[in-house]
PDB file of C-alpha atoms in Angstrom:
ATOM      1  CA  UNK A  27     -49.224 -19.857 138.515  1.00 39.00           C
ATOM      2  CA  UNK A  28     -50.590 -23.586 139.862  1.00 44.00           C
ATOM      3  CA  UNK A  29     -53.007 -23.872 137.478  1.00 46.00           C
ATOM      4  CA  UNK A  30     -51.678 -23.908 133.722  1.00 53.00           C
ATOM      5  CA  UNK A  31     -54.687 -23.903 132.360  1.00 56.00           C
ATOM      6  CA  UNK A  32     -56.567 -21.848 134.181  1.00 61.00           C
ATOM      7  CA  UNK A  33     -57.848 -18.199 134.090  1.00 59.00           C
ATOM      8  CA  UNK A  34     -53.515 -17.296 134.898  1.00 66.00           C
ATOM      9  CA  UNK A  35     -52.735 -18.887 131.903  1.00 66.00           C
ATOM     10  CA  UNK A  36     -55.312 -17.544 129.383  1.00 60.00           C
ATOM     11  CA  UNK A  37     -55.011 -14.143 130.851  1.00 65.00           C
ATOM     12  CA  UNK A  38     -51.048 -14.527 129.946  1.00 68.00           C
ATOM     13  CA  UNK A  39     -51.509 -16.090 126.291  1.00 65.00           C
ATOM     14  CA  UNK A  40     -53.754 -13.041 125.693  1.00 61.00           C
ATOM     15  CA  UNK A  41     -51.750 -10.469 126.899  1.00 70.00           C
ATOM     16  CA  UNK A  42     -48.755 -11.735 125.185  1.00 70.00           C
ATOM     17  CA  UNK A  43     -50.851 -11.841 121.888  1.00 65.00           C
ATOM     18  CA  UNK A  44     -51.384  -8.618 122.260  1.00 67.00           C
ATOM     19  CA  UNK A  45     -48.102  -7.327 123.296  1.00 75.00           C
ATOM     20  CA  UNK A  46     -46.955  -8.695 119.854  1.00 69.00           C
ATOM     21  CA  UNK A  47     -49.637  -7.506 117.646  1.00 65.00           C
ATOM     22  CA  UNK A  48     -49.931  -4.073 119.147  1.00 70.00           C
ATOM     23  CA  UNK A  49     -46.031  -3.643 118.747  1.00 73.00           C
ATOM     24  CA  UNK A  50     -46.623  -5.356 115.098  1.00 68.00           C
ATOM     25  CA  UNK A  51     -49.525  -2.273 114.481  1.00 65.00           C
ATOM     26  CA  UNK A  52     -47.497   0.579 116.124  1.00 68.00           C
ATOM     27  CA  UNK A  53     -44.426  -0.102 114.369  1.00 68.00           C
ATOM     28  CA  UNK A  54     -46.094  -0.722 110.700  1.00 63.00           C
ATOM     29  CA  UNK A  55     -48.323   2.490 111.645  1.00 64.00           C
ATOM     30  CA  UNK A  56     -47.040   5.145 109.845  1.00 65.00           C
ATOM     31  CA  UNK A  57     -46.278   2.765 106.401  1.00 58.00           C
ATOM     32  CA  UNK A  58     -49.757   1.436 106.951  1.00 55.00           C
ATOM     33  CA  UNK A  59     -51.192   4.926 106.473  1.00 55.00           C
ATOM     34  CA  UNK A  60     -49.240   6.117 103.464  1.00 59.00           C
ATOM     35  CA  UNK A  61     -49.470   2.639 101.769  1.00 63.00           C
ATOM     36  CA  UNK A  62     -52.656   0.236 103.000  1.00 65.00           C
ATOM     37  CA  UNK A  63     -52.659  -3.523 101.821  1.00 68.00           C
ATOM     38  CA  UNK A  64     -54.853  -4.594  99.385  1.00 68.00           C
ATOM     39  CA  UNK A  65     -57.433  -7.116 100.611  1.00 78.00           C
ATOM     40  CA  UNK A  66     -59.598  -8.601  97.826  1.00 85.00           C
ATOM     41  CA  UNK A  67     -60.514 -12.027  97.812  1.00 89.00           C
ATOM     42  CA  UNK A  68     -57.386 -13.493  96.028  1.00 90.00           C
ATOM     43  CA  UNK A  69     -55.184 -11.376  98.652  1.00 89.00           C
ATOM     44  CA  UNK A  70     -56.955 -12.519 101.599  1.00 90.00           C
ATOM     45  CA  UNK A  71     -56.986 -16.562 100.198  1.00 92.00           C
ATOM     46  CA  UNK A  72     -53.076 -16.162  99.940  1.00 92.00           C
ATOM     47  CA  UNK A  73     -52.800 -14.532 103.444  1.00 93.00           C
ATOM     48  CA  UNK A  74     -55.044 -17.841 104.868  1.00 93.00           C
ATOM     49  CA  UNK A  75     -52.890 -20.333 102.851  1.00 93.00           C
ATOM     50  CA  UNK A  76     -49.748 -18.973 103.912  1.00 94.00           C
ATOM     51  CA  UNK A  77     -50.829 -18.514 107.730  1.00 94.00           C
ATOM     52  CA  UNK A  78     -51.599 -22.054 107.525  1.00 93.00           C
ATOM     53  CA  UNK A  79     -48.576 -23.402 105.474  1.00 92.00           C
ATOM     54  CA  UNK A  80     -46.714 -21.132 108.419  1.00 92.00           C
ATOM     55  CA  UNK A  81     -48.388 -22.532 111.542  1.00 93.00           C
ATOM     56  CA  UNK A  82     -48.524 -26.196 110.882  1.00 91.00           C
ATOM     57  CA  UNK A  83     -44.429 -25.642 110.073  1.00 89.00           C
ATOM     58  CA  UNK A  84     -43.875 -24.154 113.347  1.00 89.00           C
ATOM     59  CA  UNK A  85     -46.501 -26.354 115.411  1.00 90.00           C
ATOM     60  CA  UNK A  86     -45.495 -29.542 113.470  1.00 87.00           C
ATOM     61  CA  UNK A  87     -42.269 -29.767 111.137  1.00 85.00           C
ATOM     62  CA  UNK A  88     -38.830 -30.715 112.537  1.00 81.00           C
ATOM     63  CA  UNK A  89     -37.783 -28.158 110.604  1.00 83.00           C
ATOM     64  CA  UNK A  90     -39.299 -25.536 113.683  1.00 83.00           C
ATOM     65  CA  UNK A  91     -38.031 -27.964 116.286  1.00 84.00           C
ATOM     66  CA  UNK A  92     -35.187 -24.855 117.899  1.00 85.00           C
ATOM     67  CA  UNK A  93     -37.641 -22.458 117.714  1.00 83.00           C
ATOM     68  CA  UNK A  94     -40.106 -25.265 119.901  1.00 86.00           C
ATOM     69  CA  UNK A  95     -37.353 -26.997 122.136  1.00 87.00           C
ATOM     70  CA  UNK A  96     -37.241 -24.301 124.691  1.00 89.00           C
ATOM     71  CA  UNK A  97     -40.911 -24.411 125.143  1.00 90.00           C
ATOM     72  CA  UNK A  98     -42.232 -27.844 124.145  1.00 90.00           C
ATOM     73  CA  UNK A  99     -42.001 -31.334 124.370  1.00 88.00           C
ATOM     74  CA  UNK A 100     -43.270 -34.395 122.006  1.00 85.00           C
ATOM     75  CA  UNK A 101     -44.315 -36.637 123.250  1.00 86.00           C
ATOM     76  CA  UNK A 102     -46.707 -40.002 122.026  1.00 85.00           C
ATOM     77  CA  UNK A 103     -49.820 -39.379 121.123  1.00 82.00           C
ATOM     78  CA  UNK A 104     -52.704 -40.846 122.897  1.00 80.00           C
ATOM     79  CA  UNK A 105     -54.261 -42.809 119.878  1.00 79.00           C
ATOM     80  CA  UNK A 106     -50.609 -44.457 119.622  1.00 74.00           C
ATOM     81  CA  UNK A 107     -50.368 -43.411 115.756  1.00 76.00           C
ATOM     82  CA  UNK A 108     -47.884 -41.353 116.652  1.00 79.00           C
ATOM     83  CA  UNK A 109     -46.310 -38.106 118.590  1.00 81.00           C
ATOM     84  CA  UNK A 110     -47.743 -34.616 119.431  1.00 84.00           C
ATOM     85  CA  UNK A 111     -46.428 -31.935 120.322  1.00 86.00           C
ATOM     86  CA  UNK A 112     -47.229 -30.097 124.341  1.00 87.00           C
ATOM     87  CA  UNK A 113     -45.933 -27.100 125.848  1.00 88.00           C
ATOM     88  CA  UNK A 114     -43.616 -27.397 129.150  1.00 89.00           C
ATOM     89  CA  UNK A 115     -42.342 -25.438 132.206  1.00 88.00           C
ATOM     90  CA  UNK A 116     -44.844 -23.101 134.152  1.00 87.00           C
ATOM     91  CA  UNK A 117     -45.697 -19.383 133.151  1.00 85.00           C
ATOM     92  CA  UNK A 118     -44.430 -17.840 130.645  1.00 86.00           C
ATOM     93  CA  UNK A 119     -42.143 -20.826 129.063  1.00 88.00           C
ATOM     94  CA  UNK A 120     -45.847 -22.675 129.384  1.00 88.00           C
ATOM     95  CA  UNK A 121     -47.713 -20.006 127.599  1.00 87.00           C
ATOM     96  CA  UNK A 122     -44.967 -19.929 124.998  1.00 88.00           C
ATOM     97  CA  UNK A 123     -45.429 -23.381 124.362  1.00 90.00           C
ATOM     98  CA  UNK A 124     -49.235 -23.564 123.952  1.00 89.00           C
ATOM     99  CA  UNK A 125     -49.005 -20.748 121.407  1.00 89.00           C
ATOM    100  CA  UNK A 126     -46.448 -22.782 119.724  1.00 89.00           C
ATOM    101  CA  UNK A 127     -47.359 -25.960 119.494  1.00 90.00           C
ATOM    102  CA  UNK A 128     -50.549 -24.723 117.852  1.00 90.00           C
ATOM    103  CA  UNK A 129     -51.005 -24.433 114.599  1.00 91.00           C
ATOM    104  CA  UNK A 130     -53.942 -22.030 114.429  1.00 93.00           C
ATOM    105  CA  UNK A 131     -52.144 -19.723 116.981  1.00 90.00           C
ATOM    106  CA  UNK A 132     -49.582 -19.365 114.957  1.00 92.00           C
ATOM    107  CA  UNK A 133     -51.496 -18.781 111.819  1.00 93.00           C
ATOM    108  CA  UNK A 134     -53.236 -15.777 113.559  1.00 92.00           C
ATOM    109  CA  UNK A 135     -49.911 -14.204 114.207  1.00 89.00           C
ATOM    110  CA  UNK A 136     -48.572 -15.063 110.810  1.00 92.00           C
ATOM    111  CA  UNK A 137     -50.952 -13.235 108.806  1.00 92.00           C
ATOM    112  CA  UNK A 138     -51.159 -10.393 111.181  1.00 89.00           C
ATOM    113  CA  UNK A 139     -47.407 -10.607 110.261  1.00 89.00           C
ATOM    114  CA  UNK A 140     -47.824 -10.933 106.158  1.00 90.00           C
ATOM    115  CA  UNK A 141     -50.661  -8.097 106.753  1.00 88.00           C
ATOM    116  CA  UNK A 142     -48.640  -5.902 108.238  1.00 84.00           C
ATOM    117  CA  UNK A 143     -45.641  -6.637 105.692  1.00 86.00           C
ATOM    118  CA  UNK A 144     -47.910  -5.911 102.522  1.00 86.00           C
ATOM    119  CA  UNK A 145     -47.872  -2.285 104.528  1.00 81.00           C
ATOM    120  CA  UNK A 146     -44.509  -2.030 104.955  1.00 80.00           C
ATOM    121  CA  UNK A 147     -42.414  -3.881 102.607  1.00 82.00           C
ATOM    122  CA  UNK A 148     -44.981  -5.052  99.751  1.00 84.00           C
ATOM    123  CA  UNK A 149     -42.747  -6.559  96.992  1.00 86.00           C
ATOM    124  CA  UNK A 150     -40.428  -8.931  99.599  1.00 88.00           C
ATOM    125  CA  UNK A 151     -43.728  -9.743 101.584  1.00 88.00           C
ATOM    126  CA  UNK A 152     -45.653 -10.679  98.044  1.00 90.00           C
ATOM    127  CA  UNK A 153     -42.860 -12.770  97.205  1.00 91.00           C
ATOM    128  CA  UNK A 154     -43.117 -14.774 100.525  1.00 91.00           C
ATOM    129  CA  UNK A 155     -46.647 -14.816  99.811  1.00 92.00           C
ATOM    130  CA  UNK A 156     -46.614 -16.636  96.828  1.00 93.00           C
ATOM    131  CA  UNK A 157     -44.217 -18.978  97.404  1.00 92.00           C
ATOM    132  CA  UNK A 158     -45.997 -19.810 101.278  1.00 92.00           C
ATOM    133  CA  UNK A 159     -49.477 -19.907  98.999  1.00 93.00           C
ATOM    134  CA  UNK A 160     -47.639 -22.201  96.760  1.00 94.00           C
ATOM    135  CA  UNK A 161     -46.391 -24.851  99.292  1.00 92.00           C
ATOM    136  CA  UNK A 162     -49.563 -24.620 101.367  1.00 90.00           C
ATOM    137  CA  UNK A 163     -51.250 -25.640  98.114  1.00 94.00           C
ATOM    138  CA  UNK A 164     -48.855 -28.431  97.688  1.00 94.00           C
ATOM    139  CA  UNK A 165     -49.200 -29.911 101.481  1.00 91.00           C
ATOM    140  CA  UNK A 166     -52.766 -30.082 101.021  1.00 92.00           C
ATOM    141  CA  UNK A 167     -52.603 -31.926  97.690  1.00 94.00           C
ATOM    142  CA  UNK A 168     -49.755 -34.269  99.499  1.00 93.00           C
ATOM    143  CA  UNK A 169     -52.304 -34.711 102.481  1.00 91.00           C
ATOM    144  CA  UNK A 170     -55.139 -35.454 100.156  1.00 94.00           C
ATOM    145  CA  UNK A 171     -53.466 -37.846  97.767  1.00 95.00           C
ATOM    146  CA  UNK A 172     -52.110 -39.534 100.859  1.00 92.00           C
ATOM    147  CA  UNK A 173     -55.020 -40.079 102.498  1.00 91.00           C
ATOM    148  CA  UNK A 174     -56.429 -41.493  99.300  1.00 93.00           C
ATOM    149  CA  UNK A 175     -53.511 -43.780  98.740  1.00 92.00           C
ATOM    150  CA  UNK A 176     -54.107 -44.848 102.398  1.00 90.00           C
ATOM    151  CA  UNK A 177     -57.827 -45.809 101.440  1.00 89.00           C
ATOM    152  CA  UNK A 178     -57.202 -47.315  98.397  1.00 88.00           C
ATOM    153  CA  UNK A 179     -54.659 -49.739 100.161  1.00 88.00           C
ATOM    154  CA  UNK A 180     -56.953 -50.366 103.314  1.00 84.00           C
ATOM    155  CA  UNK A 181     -59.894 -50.650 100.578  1.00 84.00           C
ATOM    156  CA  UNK A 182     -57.361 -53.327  98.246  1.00 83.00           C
ATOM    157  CA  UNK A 183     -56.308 -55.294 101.967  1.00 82.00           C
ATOM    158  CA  UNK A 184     -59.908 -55.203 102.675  1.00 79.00           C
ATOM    159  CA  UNK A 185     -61.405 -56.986  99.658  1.00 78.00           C
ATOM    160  CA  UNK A 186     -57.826 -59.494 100.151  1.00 70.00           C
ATOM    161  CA  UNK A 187     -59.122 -60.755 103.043  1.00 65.00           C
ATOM    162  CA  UNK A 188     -63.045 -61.295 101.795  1.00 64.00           C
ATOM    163  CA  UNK A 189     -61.592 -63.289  98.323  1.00 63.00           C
ATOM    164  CA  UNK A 190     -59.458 -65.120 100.879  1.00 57.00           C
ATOM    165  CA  UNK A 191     -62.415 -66.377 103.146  1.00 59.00           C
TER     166      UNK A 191
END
């Protein structure tokens, strides 16, 4: 493949999606029919939280960093406020770490995951759940009081340096 980001490359991503979802639905089959999830609306906003608490930890945290290392590389960021992470190699290693490296990606194969284990093993996959909900939760109120404490302070710096003139 020459061109990593060409037609090769998407046609790749795709397939391996689907490779691991269609495995996913074929092996959860037979559980799924005896036993389907529930999906009502407070169901389906912990399956979002968690699929996001789960993708920005494996696109983002250090914490993910062996799972990334074959497949990525971080590297500074363009703006220069810090570091982002890329996928490496050619072919499949490259493919690996576009899915990877982002977050939504791995969302999509996270709840397909937490779907699929509300199917098959409901309690252990409710637990995980509620404790992914419950950390997702938390991150966002983190990034929210952070960027507020980061406004206040550019807001407090701001009206420094009018007094001052």
């Amino acid at each position: 493949m020459t061109d990593r980001s060409g037609r090769d490359g998407r046609v790749l991503k795709l397939a391996l999606i689907g490779s691991f979802l269609g495995s996913g639905a074929l092996a959860s089959l037979p559980s799924l029919v005896r036993r389907r999830p529930r999906t009502g609306p407070m169901q389906l906003l912990m399956l979002g939280t968690a699929a996001y608490r789960i993708g920005r930890m494996v696109a983002f945290e250090r914490v993910a960093v062996p799972l990334r290392e074959p497949f990525t590389a971080t590297v500074p960021d363009s703006s220069g406020a810090g570091e982002t992470v890329v996928a490496r190699g050619r072919g499949p290693q490259w493919v690996l770490g576009e899915l990877l490296s982002c977050p939504i990606c791995v969302a999509t194969w996270a709840a397909s995951g937490l779907f699929i284990g509300l199917g098959v093993v409901p309690r252990y996959t409710q637990t995980l759940l509620t404790v992914l909900t419950a950390t997702g939760i938390a991150e966002v109120l983190n990034q929210l009081v952070e960027a507020l404490t980061w406004s206040a302070e550019k807001s407090r710096a701001d009206t420094g340096n009018e007094i001052a003139r």
